[in-house]
Amino acid sequence: MKFFETLYQFSEGKIEVRALPSKKQAFFEISDLPGIMSFCKQNEKDHLYFGVATRDGKGGKKENIVNIPCVWADVDFKDTSREILADRLSKFPFKPSLIVNGICQ
């Protein structure tokens, strides 16, 4: 959970976690890593997602955003190959601090 601790170390608001296709949604205090882990275990058969921007706990839309802790890009490999992404990243003037490889099976 070091990932969440690092990402949200200067943030306020709640972390939104969703499970699909069940459409379960929950909001957790940034410090409630045990709660996040429990939600993930309870929904381990679903695909699990979290909102990078923290929320107010009332919804997951842009009007519910409290804090944006970083700049991120979400790349869908059905449209872009890993090789193309690697090439583009090598030419980009700013190197990523972190690359998360989320794999759906």
JSON list of C-alpha atoms in Angstrom, two decimals:
[
{"chain": "A", "resi": 1, "resn": "MET", "atom": "CA", "xyz": [0.00, 0.00, 0.00]},
{"chain": "A", "resi": 2, "resn": "LYS", "atom": "CA", "xyz": [3.10, 2.18, -0.24]},
{"chain": "A", "resi": 3, "resn": "PHE", "atom": "CA", "xyz": [1.70, 3.25, -3.62]},
{"chain": "A", "resi": 4, "resn": "PHE", "atom": "CA", "xyz": [-1.35, 4.93, -2.02]},
{"chain": "A", "resi": 5, "resn": "GLU", "atom": "CA", "xyz": [0.71, 6.40, 0.82]},
{"chain": "A", "resi": 6, "resn": "THR", "atom": "CA", "xyz": [3.10, 8.02, -1.66]},
{"chain": "A", "resi": 7, "resn": "LEU", "atom": "CA", "xyz": [0.43, 9.16, -4.12]},
{"chain": "A", "resi": 8, "resn": "TYR", "atom": "CA", "xyz": [-1.79, 10.78, -1.51]},
{"chain": "A", "resi": 9, "resn": "GLN", "atom": "CA", "xyz": [0.76, 12.03, 1.01]},
{"chain": "A", "resi": 10, "resn": "PHE", "atom": "CA", "xyz": [-0.19, 15.70, 0.43]},
{"chain": "A", "resi": 11, "resn": "SER", "atom": "CA", "xyz": [-3.87, 15.18, -0.42]},
{"chain": "A", "resi": 12, "resn": "GLU", "atom": "CA", "xyz": [-7.24, 15.71, 1.21]},
{"chain": "A", "resi": 13, "resn": "GLY", "atom": "CA", "xyz": [-10.51, 14.01, 0.34]},
{"chain": "A", "resi": 14, "resn": "LYS", "atom": "CA", "xyz": [-11.46, 10.38, -0.09]},
{"chain": "A", "resi": 15, "resn": "ILE", "atom": "CA", "xyz": [-10.22, 7.60, -2.35]},
{"chain": "A", "resi": 16, "resn": "GLU", "atom": "CA", "xyz": [-12.95, 6.20, -4.59]},
{"chain": "A", "resi": 17, "resn": "VAL", "atom": "CA", "xyz": [-12.80, 2.48, -5.37]},
{"chain": "A", "resi": 18, "resn": "ARG", "atom": "CA", "xyz": [-15.11, 0.73, -7.84]},
{"chain": "A", "resi": 19, "resn": "ALA", "atom": "CA", "xyz": [-15.79, -2.89, -8.69]},
{"chain": "A", "resi": 20, "resn": "LEU", "atom": "CA", "xyz": [-17.08, -3.81, -12.14]},
{"chain": "A", "resi": 21, "resn": "PRO", "atom": "CA", "xyz": [-19.26, -5.34, -13.44]},
{"chain": "A", "resi": 22, "resn": "SER", "atom": "CA", "xyz": [-21.03, -5.37, -10.05]},
{"chain": "A", "resi": 23, "resn": "LYS", "atom": "CA", "xyz": [-20.93, -1.53, -9.99]},
{"chain": "A", "resi": 24, "resn": "LYS", "atom": "CA", "xyz": [-20.08, -1.45, -6.30]},
{"chain": "A", "resi": 25, "resn": "GLN", "atom": "CA", "xyz": [-18.56, 1.86, -5.26]},
{"chain": "A", "resi": 26, "resn": "ALA", "atom": "CA", "xyz": [-17.01, 2.96, -1.98]},
{"chain": "A", "resi": 27, "resn": "PHE", "atom": "CA", "xyz": [-15.17, 5.99, -0.64]},
{"chain": "A", "resi": 28, "resn": "PHE", "atom": "CA", "xyz": [-12.39, 5.68, 1.91]},
{"chain": "A", "resi": 29, "resn": "GLU", "atom": "CA", "xyz": [-10.40, 8.13, 3.99]},
{"chain": "A", "resi": 30, "resn": "ILE", "atom": "CA", "xyz": [-6.85, 8.31, 2.64]},
{"chain": "A", "resi": 31, "resn": "SER", "atom": "CA", "xyz": [-5.59, 6.73, 5.86]},
{"chain": "A", "resi": 32, "resn": "ASP", "atom": "CA", "xyz": [-8.05, 3.79, 5.67]},
{"chain": "A", "resi": 33, "resn": "LEU", "atom": "CA", "xyz": [-5.83, 1.36, 3.78]},
{"chain": "A", "resi": 34, "resn": "PRO", "atom": "CA", "xyz": [-7.31, -1.62, 5.69]},
{"chain": "A", "resi": 35, "resn": "GLY", "atom": "CA", "xyz": [-10.78, -0.57, 4.47]},
{"chain": "A", "resi": 36, "resn": "ILE", "atom": "CA", "xyz": [-9.55, -0.40, 0.87]},
{"chain": "A", "resi": 37, "resn": "MET", "atom": "CA", "xyz": [-7.95, -3.84, 1.18]},
{"chain": "A", "resi": 38, "resn": "SER", "atom": "CA", "xyz": [-11.16, -5.26, 2.66]},
{"chain": "A", "resi": 39, "resn": "PHE", "atom": "CA", "xyz": [-13.25, -3.84, -0.21]},
{"chain": "A", "resi": 40, "resn": "CYS", "atom": "CA", "xyz": [-10.83, -5.35, -2.73]},
{"chain": "A", "resi": 41, "resn": "LYS", "atom": "CA", "xyz": [-10.93, -8.77, -1.07]},
{"chain": "A", "resi": 42, "resn": "GLN", "atom": "CA", "xyz": [-14.74, -8.71, -0.90]},
{"chain": "A", "resi": 43, "resn": "ASN", "atom": "CA", "xyz": [-14.88, -7.90, -4.62]},
{"chain": "A", "resi": 44, "resn": "GLU", "atom": "CA", "xyz": [-11.89, -9.90, -5.86]},
{"chain": "A", "resi": 45, "resn": "LYS", "atom": "CA", "xyz": [-13.88, -11.51, -8.68]},
{"chain": "A", "resi": 46, "resn": "ASP", "atom": "CA", "xyz": [-14.63, -8.09, -10.20]},
{"chain": "A", "resi": 47, "resn": "HIS", "atom": "CA", "xyz": [-12.29, -5.72, -12.00]},
{"chain": "A", "resi": 48, "resn": "LEU", "atom": "CA", "xyz": [-11.19, -3.15, -9.43]},
{"chain": "A", "resi": 49, "resn": "TYR", "atom": "CA", "xyz": [-10.49, 0.51, -10.16]},
{"chain": "A", "resi": 50, "resn": "PHE", "atom": "CA", "xyz": [-9.64, 3.56, -8.11]},
{"chain": "A", "resi": 51, "resn": "GLY", "atom": "CA", "xyz": [-10.00, 7.24, -8.91]},
{"chain": "A", "resi": 52, "resn": "VAL", "atom": "CA", "xyz": [-6.63, 8.99, -8.96]},
{"chain": "A", "resi": 53, "resn": "ALA", "atom": "CA", "xyz": [-8.25, 12.30, -8.01]},
{"chain": "A", "resi": 54, "resn": "THR", "atom": "CA", "xyz": [-9.61, 12.32, -4.47]},
{"chain": "A", "resi": 55, "resn": "ARG", "atom": "CA", "xyz": [-13.36, 12.83, -4.06]},
{"chain": "A", "resi": 56, "resn": "ASP", "atom": "CA", "xyz": [-15.74, 14.45, -1.59]},
{"chain": "A", "resi": 57, "resn": "GLY", "atom": "CA", "xyz": [-17.46, 11.11, -0.92]},
{"chain": "A", "resi": 58, "resn": "LYS", "atom": "CA", "xyz": [-20.69, 12.13, -2.65]},
{"chain": "A", "resi": 59, "resn": "GLY", "atom": "CA", "xyz": [-19.89, 10.80, -6.12]},
{"chain": "A", "resi": 60, "resn": "GLY", "atom": "CA", "xyz": [-17.24, 9.99, -8.69]},
{"chain": "A", "resi": 61, "resn": "LYS", "atom": "CA", "xyz": [-17.85, 12.80, -11.19]},
{"chain": "A", "resi": 62, "resn": "LYS", "atom": "CA", "xyz": [-15.61, 15.78, -11.89]},
{"chain": "A", "resi": 63, "resn": "GLU", "atom": "CA", "xyz": [-17.71, 18.02, -9.66]},
{"chain": "A", "resi": 64, "resn": "ASN", "atom": "CA", "xyz": [-16.83, 15.69, -6.76]},
{"chain": "A", "resi": 65, "resn": "ILE", "atom": "CA", "xyz": [-13.05, 16.11, -7.16]},
{"chain": "A", "resi": 66, "resn": "VAL", "atom": "CA", "xyz": [-11.27, 17.49, -4.09]},
{"chain": "A", "resi": 67, "resn": "ASN", "atom": "CA", "xyz": [-7.62, 17.08, -5.06]},
{"chain": "A", "resi": 68, "resn": "ILE", "atom": "CA", "xyz": [-5.56, 15.98, -8.05]},
{"chain": "A", "resi": 69, "resn": "PRO", "atom": "CA", "xyz": [-2.31, 14.57, -6.63]},
{"chain": "A", "resi": 70, "resn": "CYS", "atom": "CA", "xyz": [-0.48, 13.95, -9.90]},
{"chain": "A", "resi": 71, "resn": "VAL", "atom": "CA", "xyz": [-0.61, 13.99, -13.67]},
{"chain": "A", "resi": 72, "resn": "TRP", "atom": "CA", "xyz": [-1.44, 10.62, -15.20]},
{"chain": "A", "resi": 73, "resn": "ALA", "atom": "CA", "xyz": [-2.20, 8.94, -18.50]},
{"chain": "A", "resi": 74, "resn": "ASP", "atom": "CA", "xyz": [-4.37, 5.88, -18.98]},
{"chain": "A", "resi": 75, "resn": "VAL", "atom": "CA", "xyz": [-3.26, 3.93, -22.05]},
{"chain": "A", "resi": 76, "resn": "ASP", "atom": "CA", "xyz": [-5.54, 1.26, -23.49]},
{"chain": "A", "resi": 77, "resn": "PHE", "atom": "CA", "xyz": [-3.43, -1.39, -25.23]},
{"chain": "A", "resi": 78, "resn": "LYS", "atom": "CA", "xyz": [-6.26, -2.43, -27.53]},
{"chain": "A", "resi": 79, "resn": "ASP", "atom": "CA", "xyz": [-5.52, 0.77, -29.48]},
{"chain": "A", "resi": 80, "resn": "THR", "atom": "CA", "xyz": [-1.81, 1.30, -28.79]},
{"chain": "A", "resi": 81, "resn": "SER", "atom": "CA", "xyz": [0.87, -1.38, -28.65]},
{"chain": "A", "resi": 82, "resn": "ARG", "atom": "CA", "xyz": [3.36, -1.54, -25.80]},
{"chain": "A", "resi": 83, "resn": "GLU", "atom": "CA", "xyz": [6.15, -0.96, -28.32]},
{"chain": "A", "resi": 84, "resn": "ILE", "atom": "CA", "xyz": [4.55, 2.27, -29.57]},
{"chain": "A", "resi": 85, "resn": "LEU", "atom": "CA", "xyz": [4.05, 3.48, -26.01]},
{"chain": "A", "resi": 86, "resn": "ALA", "atom": "CA", "xyz": [7.68, 2.70, -25.10]},
{"chain": "A", "resi": 87, "resn": "ASP", "atom": "CA", "xyz": [8.85, 4.60, -28.19]},
{"chain": "A", "resi": 88, "resn": "ARG", "atom": "CA", "xyz": [6.68, 7.63, -27.38]},
{"chain": "A", "resi": 89, "resn": "LEU", "atom": "CA", "xyz": [7.77, 7.67, -23.74]},
{"chain": "A", "resi": 90, "resn": "SER", "atom": "CA", "xyz": [11.44, 7.53, -24.78]},
{"chain": "A", "resi": 91, "resn": "LYS", "atom": "CA", "xyz": [10.91, 10.70, -26.86]},
{"chain": "A", "resi": 92, "resn": "PHE", "atom": "CA", "xyz": [8.86, 12.56, -24.25]},
{"chain": "A", "resi": 93, "resn": "PRO", "atom": "CA", "xyz": [10.90, 15.25, -22.43]},
{"chain": "A", "resi": 94, "resn": "PHE", "atom": "CA", "xyz": [9.63, 14.25, -18.97]},
{"chain": "A", "resi": 95, "resn": "LYS", "atom": "CA", "xyz": [10.17, 10.74, -17.68]},
{"chain": "A", "resi": 96, "resn": "PRO", "atom": "CA", "xyz": [7.38, 9.08, -15.69]},
{"chain": "A", "resi": 97, "resn": "SER", "atom": "CA", "xyz": [7.90, 8.68, -11.96]},
{"chain": "A", "resi": 98, "resn": "LEU", "atom": "CA", "xyz": [5.88, 5.48, -11.98]},
{"chain": "A", "resi": 99, "resn": "ILE", "atom": "CA", "xyz": [4.33, 3.12, -14.52]},
{"chain": "A", "resi": 100, "resn": "VAL", "atom": "CA", "xyz": [1.47, 0.94, -13.31]},
{"chain": "A", "resi": 101, "resn": "ASN", "atom": "CA", "xyz": [0.76, -2.11, -15.43]},
{"chain": "A", "resi": 102, "resn": "GLY", "atom": "CA", "xyz": [-2.84, -3.06, -14.76]},
{"chain": "A", "resi": 103, "resn": "ILE", "atom": "CA", "xyz": [-3.70, -6.38, -16.34]},
{"chain": "A", "resi": 104, "resn": "CYS", "atom": "CA", "xyz": [-7.27, -7.59, -16.75]},
{"chain": "A", "resi": 105, "resn": "GLN", "atom": "CA", "xyz": [-7.76, -11.31, -17.11]}
]
